[in-house]
XYZ file of C-alpha atoms in Angstrom:
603
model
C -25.851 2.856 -13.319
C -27.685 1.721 -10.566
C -25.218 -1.343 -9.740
C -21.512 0.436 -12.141
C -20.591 1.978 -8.049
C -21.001 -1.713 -6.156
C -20.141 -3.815 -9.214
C -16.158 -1.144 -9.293
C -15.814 -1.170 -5.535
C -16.140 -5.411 -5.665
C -13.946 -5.705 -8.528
C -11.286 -3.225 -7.249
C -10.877 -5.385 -4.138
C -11.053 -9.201 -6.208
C -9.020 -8.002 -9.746
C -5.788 -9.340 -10.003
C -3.796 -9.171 -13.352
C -0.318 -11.729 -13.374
C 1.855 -11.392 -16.683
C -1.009 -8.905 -17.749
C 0.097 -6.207 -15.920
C 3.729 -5.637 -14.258
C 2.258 -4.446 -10.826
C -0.607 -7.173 -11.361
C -1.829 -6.338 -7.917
C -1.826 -2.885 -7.416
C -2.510 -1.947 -11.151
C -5.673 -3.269 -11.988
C -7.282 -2.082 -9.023
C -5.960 1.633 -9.840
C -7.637 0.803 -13.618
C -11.209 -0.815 -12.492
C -11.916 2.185 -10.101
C -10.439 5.378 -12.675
C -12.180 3.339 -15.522
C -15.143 2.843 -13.083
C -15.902 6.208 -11.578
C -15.001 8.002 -15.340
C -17.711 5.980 -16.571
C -20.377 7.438 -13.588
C -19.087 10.594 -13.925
C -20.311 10.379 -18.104
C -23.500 8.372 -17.945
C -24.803 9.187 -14.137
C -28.340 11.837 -14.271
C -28.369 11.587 -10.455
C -28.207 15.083 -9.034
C -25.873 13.774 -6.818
C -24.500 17.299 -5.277
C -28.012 18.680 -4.777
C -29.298 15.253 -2.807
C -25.768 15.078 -0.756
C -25.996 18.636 0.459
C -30.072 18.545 1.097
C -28.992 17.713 4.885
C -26.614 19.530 7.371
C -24.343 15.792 7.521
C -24.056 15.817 3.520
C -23.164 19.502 3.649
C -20.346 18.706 6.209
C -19.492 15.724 4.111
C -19.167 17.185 0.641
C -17.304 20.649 2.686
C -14.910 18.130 4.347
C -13.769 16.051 1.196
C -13.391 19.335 -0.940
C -11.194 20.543 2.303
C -9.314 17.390 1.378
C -8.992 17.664 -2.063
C -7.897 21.161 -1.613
C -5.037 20.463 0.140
C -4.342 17.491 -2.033
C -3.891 19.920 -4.790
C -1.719 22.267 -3.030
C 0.174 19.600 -1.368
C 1.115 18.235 -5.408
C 1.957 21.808 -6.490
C 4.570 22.444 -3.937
C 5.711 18.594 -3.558
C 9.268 17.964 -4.104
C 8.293 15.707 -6.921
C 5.073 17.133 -8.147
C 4.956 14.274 -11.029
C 5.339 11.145 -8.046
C 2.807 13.049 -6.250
C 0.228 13.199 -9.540
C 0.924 9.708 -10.408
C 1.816 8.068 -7.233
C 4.747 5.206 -6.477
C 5.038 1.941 -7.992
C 4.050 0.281 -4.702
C 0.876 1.760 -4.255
C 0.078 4.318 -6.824
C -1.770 6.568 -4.571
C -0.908 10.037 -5.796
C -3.247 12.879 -6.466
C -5.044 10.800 -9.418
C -5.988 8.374 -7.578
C -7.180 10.149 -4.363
C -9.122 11.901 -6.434
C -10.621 9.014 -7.772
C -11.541 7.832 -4.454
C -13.097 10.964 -3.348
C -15.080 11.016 -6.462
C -16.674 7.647 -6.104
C -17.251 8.788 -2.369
C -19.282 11.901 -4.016
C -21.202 9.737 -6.158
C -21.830 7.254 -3.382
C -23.348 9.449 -1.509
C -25.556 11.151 -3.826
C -26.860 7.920 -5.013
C -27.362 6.217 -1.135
C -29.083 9.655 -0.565
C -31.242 10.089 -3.683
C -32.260 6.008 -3.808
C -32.957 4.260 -0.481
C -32.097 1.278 -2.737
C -28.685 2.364 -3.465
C -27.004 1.506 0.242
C -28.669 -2.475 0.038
C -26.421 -2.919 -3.589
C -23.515 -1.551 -2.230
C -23.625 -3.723 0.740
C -24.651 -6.925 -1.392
C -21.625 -6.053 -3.500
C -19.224 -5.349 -0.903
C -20.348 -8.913 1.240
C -19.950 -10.851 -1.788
C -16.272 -9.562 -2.562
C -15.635 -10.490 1.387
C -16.707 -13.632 0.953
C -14.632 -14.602 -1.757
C -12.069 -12.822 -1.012
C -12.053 -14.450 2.741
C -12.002 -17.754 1.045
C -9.338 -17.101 -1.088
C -7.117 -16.131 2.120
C -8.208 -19.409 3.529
C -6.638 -21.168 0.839
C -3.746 -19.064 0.857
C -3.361 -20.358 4.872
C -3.902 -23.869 3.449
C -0.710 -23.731 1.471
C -3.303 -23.950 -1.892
C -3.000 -20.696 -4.279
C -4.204 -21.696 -7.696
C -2.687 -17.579 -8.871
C -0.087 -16.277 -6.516
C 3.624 -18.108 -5.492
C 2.721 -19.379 -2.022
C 6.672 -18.698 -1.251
C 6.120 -14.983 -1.454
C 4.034 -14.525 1.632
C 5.812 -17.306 3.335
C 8.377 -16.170 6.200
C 10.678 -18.163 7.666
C 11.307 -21.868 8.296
C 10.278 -25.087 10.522
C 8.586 -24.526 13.127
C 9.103 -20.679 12.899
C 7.665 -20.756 9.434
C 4.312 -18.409 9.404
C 2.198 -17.505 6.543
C 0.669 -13.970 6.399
C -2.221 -14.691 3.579
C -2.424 -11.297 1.374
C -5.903 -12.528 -0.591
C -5.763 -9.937 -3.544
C -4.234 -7.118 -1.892
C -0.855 -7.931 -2.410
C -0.287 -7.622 1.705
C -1.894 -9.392 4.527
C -2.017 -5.823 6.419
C -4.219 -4.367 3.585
C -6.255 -7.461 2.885
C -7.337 -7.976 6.673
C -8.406 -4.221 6.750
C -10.654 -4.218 4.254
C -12.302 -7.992 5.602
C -13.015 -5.350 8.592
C -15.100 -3.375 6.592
C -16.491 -6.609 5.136
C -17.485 -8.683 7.619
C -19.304 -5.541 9.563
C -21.132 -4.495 6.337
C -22.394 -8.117 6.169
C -23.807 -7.382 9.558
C -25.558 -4.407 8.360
C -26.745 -6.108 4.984
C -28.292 -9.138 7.448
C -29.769 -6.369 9.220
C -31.953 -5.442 6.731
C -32.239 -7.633 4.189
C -35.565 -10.080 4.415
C -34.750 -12.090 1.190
C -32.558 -15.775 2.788
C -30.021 -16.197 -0.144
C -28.446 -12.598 0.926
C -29.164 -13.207 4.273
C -26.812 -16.392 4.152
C -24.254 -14.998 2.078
C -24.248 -11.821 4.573
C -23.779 -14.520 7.241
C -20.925 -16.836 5.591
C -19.175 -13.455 4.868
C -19.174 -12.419 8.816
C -18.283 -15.996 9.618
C -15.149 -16.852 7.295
C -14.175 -12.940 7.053
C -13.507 -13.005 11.045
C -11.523 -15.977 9.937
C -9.412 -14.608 7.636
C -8.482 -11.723 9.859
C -7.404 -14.322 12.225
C -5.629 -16.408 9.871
C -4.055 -13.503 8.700
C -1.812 -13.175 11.400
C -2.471 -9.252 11.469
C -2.552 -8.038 14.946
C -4.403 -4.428 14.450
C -7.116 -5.857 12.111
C -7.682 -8.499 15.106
C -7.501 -5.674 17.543
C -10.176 -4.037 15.619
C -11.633 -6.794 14.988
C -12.354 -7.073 18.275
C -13.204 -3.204 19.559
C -15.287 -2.845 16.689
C -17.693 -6.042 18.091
C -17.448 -4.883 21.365
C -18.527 -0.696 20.292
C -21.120 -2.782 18.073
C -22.616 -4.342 21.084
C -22.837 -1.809 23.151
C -24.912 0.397 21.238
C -26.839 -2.171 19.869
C -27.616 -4.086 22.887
C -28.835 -7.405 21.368
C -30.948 -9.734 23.851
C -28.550 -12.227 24.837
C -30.285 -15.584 24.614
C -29.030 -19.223 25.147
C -28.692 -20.120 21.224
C -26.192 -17.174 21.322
C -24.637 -18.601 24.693
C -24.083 -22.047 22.897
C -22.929 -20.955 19.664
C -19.865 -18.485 21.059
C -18.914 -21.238 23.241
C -18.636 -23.964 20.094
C -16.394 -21.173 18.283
C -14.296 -20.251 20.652
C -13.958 -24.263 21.651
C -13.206 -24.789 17.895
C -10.921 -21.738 17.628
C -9.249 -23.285 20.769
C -8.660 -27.175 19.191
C -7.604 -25.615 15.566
C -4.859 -23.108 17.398
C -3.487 -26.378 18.976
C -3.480 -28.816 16.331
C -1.268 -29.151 13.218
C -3.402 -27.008 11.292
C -2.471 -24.393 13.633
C 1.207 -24.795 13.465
C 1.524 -21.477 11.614
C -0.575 -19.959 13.889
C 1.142 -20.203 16.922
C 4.718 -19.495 15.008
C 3.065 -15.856 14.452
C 1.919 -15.972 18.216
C 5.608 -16.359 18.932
C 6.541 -14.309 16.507
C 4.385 -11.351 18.078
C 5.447 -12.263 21.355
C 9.229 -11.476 20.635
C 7.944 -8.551 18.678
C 5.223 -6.959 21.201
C 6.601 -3.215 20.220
C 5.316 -3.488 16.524
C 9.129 -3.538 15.136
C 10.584 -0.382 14.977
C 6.951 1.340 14.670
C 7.611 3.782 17.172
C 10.914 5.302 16.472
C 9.501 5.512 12.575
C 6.239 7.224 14.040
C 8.842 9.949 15.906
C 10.791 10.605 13.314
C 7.713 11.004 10.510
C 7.149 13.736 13.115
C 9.538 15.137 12.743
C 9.639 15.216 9.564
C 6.378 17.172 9.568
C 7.608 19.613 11.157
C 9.482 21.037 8.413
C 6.987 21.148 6.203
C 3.999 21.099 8.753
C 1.325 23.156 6.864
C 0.938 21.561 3.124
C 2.804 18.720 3.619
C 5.643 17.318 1.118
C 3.115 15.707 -1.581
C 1.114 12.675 -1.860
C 3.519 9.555 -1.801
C 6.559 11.838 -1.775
C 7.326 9.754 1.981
C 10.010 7.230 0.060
C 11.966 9.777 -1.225
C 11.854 11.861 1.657
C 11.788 10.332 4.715
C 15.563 8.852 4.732
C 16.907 12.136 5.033
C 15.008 12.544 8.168
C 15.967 8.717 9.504
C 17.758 8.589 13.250
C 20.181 6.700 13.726
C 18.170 4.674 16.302
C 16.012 3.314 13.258
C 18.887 3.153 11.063
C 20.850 1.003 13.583
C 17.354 -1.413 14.330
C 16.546 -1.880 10.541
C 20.042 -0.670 8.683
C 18.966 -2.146 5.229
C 14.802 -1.842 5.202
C 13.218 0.262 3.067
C 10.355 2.495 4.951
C 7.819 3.071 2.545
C 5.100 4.798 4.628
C 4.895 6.100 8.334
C 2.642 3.008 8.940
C -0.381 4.909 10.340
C -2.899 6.941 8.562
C -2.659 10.403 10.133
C 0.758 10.315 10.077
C 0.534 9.463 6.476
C -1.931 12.465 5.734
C 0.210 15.069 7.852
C 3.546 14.426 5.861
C 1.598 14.085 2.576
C -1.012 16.981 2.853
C 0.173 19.026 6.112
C -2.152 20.328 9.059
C -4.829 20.836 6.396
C -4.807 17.107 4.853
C -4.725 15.735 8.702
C -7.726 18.049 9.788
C -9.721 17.019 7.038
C -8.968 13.511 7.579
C -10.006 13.824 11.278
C -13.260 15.520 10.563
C -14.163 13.002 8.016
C -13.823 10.212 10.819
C -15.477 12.461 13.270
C -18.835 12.957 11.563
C -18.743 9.346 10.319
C -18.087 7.777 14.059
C -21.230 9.929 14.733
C -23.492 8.298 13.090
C -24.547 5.383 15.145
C -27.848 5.157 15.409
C -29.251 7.268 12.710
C -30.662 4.653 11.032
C -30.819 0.265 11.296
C -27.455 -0.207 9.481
C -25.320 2.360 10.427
C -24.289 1.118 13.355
C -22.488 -1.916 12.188
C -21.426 0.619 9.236
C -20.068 2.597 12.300
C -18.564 -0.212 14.091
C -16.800 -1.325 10.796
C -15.389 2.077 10.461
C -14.227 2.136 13.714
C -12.310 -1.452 13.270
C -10.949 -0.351 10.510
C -9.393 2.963 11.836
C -8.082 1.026 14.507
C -6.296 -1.632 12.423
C -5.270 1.515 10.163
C -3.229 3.134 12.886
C -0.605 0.907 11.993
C -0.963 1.091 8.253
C -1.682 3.367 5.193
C -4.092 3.994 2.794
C -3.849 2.083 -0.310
C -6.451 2.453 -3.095
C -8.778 -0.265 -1.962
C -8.786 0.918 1.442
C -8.915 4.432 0.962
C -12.231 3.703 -1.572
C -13.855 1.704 1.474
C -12.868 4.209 4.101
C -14.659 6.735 2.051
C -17.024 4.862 0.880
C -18.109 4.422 4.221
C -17.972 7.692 5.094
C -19.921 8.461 2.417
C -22.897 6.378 2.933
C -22.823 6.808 7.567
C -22.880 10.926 6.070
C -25.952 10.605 4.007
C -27.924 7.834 6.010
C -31.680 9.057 5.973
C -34.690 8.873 4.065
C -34.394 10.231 0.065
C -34.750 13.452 -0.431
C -36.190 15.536 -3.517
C -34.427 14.985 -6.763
C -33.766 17.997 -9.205
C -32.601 17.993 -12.662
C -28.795 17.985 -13.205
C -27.298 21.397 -14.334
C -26.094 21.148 -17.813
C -22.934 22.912 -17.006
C -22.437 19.854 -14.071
C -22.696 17.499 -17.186
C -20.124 18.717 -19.281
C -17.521 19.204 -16.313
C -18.540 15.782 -15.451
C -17.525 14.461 -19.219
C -14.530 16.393 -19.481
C -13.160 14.799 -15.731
C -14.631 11.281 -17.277
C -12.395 12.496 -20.570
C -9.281 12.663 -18.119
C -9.519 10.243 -15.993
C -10.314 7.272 -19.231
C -7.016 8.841 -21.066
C -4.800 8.199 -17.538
C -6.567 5.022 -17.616
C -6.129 3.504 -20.844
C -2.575 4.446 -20.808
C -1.406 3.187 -17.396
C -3.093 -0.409 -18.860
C -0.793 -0.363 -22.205
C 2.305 0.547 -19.827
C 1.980 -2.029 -17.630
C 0.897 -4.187 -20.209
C 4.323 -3.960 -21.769
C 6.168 -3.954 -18.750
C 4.506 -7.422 -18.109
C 5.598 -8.314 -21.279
C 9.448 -6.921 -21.191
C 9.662 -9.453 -17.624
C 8.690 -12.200 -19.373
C 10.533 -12.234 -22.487
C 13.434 -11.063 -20.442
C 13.142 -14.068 -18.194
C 13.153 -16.308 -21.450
C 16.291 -14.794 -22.958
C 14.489 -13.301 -25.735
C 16.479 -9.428 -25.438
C 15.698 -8.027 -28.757
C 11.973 -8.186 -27.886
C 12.279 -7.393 -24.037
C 14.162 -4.209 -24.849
C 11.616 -2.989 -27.751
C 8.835 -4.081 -25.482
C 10.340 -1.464 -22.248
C 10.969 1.174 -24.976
C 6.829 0.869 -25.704
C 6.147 0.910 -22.107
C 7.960 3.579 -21.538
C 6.321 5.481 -24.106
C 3.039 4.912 -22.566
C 3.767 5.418 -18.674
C 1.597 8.531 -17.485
C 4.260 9.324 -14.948
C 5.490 9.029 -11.448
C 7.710 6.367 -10.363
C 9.061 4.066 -12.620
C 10.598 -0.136 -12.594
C 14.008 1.033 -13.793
C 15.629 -0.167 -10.422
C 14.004 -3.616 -11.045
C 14.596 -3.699 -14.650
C 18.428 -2.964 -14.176
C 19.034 -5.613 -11.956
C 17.071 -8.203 -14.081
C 19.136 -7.449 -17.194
C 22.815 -7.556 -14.798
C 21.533 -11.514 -13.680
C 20.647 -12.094 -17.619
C 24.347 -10.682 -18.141
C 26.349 -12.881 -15.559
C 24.669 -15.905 -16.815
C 24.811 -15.548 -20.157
C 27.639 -16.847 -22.678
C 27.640 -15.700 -25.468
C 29.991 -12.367 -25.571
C 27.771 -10.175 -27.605
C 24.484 -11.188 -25.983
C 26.442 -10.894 -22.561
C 27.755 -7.517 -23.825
C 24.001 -6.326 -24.938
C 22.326 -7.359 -21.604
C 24.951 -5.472 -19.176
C 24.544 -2.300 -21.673
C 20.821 -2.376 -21.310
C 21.387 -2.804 -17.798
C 23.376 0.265 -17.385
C 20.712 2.373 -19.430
C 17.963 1.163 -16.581
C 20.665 1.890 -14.130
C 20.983 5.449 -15.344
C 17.482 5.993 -15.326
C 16.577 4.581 -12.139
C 17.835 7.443 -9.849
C 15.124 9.894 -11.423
C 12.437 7.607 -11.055
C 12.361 5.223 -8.632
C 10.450 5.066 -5.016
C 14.058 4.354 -3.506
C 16.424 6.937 -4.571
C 19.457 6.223 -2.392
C 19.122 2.674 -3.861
C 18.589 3.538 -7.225
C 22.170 5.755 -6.833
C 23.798 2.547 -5.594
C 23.167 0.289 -7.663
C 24.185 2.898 -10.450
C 27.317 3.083 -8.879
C 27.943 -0.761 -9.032
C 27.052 -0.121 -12.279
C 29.935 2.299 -13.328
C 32.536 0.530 -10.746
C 33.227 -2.046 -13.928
C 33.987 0.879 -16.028
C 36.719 1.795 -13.409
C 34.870 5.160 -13.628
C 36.085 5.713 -9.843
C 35.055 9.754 -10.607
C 31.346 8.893 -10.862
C 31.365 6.106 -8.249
C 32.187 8.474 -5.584
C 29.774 11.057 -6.833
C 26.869 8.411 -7.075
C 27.869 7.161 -3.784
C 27.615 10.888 -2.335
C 25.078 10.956 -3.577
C 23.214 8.282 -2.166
C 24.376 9.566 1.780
C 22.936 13.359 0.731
C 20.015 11.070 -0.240
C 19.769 8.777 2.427
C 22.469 9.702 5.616
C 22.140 7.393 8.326
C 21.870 4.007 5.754
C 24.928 2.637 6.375
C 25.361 1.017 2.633
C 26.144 4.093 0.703
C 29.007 4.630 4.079
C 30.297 1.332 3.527
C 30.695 1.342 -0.138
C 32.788 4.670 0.077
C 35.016 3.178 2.683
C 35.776 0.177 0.325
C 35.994 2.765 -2.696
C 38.551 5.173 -0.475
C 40.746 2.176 0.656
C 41.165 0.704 -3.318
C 41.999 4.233 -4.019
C 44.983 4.735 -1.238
C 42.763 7.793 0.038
C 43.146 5.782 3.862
C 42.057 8.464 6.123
C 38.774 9.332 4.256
C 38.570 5.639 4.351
C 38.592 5.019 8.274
C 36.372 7.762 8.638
C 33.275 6.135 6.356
C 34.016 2.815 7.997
C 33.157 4.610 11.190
C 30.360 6.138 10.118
C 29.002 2.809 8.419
C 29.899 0.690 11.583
C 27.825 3.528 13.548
C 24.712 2.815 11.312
C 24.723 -0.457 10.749
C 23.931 -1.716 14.441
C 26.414 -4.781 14.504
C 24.245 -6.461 11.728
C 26.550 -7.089 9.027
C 30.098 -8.403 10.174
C 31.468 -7.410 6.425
C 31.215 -3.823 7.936
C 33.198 -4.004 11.263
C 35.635 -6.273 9.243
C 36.045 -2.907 6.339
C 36.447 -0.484 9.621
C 39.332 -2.716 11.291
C 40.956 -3.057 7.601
C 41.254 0.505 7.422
C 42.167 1.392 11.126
C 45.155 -1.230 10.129
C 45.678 0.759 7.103
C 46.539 3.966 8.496
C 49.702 5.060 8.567
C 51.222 6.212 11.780
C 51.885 9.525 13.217
């Protein structure tokens, strides 16, 4: 028991599952820490409530995180999708399952760090160790050398514009770079205090190519933070500055200097550029004004955990629309955004208390002020990001142990009722488990048998997954336009015939269970355009502007639909509307709105 906490919050950040799982970088880590924290919740005798809440900081901590999970319960029973708030979308699958999970390995955290002085040395061991490796992994990643991901997917652009934005094993260089925050600062803290050389040297090779990595990354809050959190970390330690220190930051930053400017730092200085011509974040702050105001309409409870896709394109301006007309916004890119449209008021004050009483805990004890300093670099970098599950389980995590920092208390004997409440949520939380892994087992399977042509199998293999999925969203979108490419390339009639029908039954599906609705209702009507169904085109494709108003697809699509049809004024009136939302970005647009200005017939 003593190392199951470290050993899950290492393995959630390093697992990585290709052709095992569908979503082989965001599943597994959902799995390790439900299968992880069910397992501490049925074998742990720590009286971990009763040594939390022995001081006036684990009292605030434990009120706080029940404040939180109040409102995340509230916020799921009144979401506009109560089951994608439960089980989360398929890009992050952070719903009310797996906050829960968090906050629950927070809980135990804590009661552990504050019942064994020994706890708070493991988890920092484990958590430098998965920085390391995971730093070095980036590294390679920057290196063009990935021995388990497709280099070309975090690859953008080309020449001397191409940049590479390493992800590690969080599937996103944003989310990988935060976490090496947390990292590299614990490192500090386990160097701090730890006398035995072999963790003092992997504590030191974890600070050195974790700062790295951030670098290398390419993200520019995790550098930010990077930066502020060394600079609050000096300040209230106040180190004796000595000549070896002198020497050594002046070989660094000569090195960092000489690697920016030669080849190796060719991709380097295409993301300088890149940032340079991008100083404003993208469209960042237009999507941060109109999360607000999206809020406001629901400002108290929020809309649900990961109900934002669905959402948020009905509250789109037309500013964003015209900046971005064809990008999917799948968060509000900062955290307390993300908790007031999720969870309301109520989620966003129990977010800000948890960083206040954390960010107060500098010098309570040798480590927690790099803890501290780590916290604070990774708020900042968070401001222009969201939680996923191996950030969220580090934020708290962190939390957890800055809240309960002091010597061990008294132990009592765990209440017997605790212990069966703690089995039945162990009961739950195994059953979600299990069955997510046999889903996405089969979905893996399905993609690959559909990629080899084998049908019969790839169909009986999605009708298995499907059978298993615990809920929220589903890969129906994806799944519909795999089997339409297996259809236009295939010859043989009846296999041709089979694919496009399967493809139609995904299609149908998708708008009920995908993250992107007003897609989803698009592509269905592409679907039932080559049944010259033109009825349920233009009822898909209305449907997809209720969903989604100021995208200009769904627009465009109805003006093409209205001028095969002969209905010309409807026609010149969706053009408009298209041309209005698509910001001059697609000429195909401006050419449909001069067709059917041409096409109208004169007064």
């Amino acid at each position: 028991m003593s190392w199951l906490l470290p050993v899950t919050a290492a393995l959630v950040i390093l697992v990585l599952a290709p052709h095992a799982m569908f979503a082989f970088d965001v599943a597994p880590k959902v799995v390790v820490l439900v299968l992880g924290v069910a397992i501490a919740l049925a074998v742990s005798r720590t009286p971990g409530l009763a040594a939390t809440a022995r001081t006036r900081r684990g009292k605030w901590f434990l009120g706080i995180v029940a404040l939180s999970v109040v409102s995340l319960v509230i916020a799921t029973a009144s979401s506009l999708d109560p089951d994608l708030s439960l089980f989360g979308t398929a890009w992050r699958r952070f719903g009310l399952l797996s906050n829960l999970a968090v906050i629950l390995f927070a809980v135990l955290l804590a009661g552990h760090a504050a019942a064994d002085p020994l706890a708070v040395p493991r988890f920092l061991k484990a958590t430098s160790l998965a920085g390391l490796l995971s730093a070095l992994y980036g590294i390679l990643q920057y290196s063009s050398f990935d021995p388990i991901l497709p280099a070309a997917a975090y690859h953008v652009g080309e020449g001397i514009w191409s940049i590479v934005r390493p992800p590690g094993t969080l599937g996103h260089a944003s989310y990988y770079s935060t976490f090496l925050l947390y990292a590299v600062f614990a490192s500090i803290a386990l160097h701090s205090m730890e006398v035995g050389r072999r963790w003092r040297f992997v504590a030191s090779a974890s600070v050195a190519f974790g700062a790295l990595a951030i670098v290398l990354s390419g993200t520019r809050g995790a550098i930010l933070g990077l930066v502020i959190g060394a600079i609050a970390l000096l300040l209230a330690c106040r180190p004796p500055i000595r000549r070896t220190h002198v020497v050594v930051s002046g070989l660094i930053f000569v090195t960092g200097i000489a690697f920016y400017f030669s080849p190796f730092g060719d991709q380097l200085r295409a993301r300088a550029r890149w940032s340079q011509e991008d100083a404003a974040g993208g469209a960042r702050l237009l999507l941060w004004k109109d999360s607000l105001a999206m809020a406001a309409s629901h400002p108290v409870f929020g809309y649900g955990p990961e109900v934002f896709t669905i959402e948020f394109p009905r509250h789109q301006s037309i500013e964003l629309a015209q900046l971005y007309p064809d990008f999917y916004q799948e968060s509000p890119h900062n955290v307390f955004l993300d908790a007031l449209c999720g969870q309301g008021a109520v989620g966003l004050a129990a977010l800000i208390a948890v960083c206040t009483l954390s960010l107060s805990s500098w010098k309570r004890t040798p480590w927690t002020a790099p803890l501290a300093a780590g916290f604070l670099a990774a708020l900042v970098s968070q401001q222009f990001g969201v939680f996923t599950v191996p950030t969220a389980l580090y934020f708290y995590s962190t939390a957890a142990l800055l809240s309960t920092a002091g010597p061990a208390g008294a132990t009592r004997k765990p209440v017997r009722v605790f212990q069966l409440v703690n089995v039945a949520a162990a009961l739950g939380l195994a059953t979600f488990a299990i069955q997510f892994t046999i889903s996405e087992f089969h979905f893996a399977r399905a993609k690959d048998l559909l990629a080899n042509k084998q049908l019969d199998s790839a169909i009986a293999q999605g009708v298995v997954a499907r059978s298993w999925m615990p809920g929220g969203s589903t890969y129906d979108l994806y799944f519909s336009r795999a089997w339409l490419q297996v259809s236009e390339l295939e010859m043989d009639p009846v296999r041709k015939f089979q694919a496009w029908q399967q493809g139609m039954a995904e299609a149908a599906r998708a708008p009920l269970g995908s993250d992107d609705r007003a897609n989803a209702l698009v592509n269905l009507a592409a679907f039932e355009a080559t049944t010259n169904n033109a009825e349920a085109v233009e009822r898909r494709l209305l449907a997809a502007v209720a969903q989604a108003p100021n995208w200009f697809r769904p627009h465009w699509l109805l003006a093409r639909f209205y001028l095969a049809t002969g209905h010309l004024p409807e026609a010149e009136w969706r053009a408009k509307k298209a041309v209005e939302r698509n910001g001059n970005h697609n000429t195909e647009v401006m050419e449909t709105y001069r067709v059917a200005q041409k096409a109208r017939p004169l007064e």
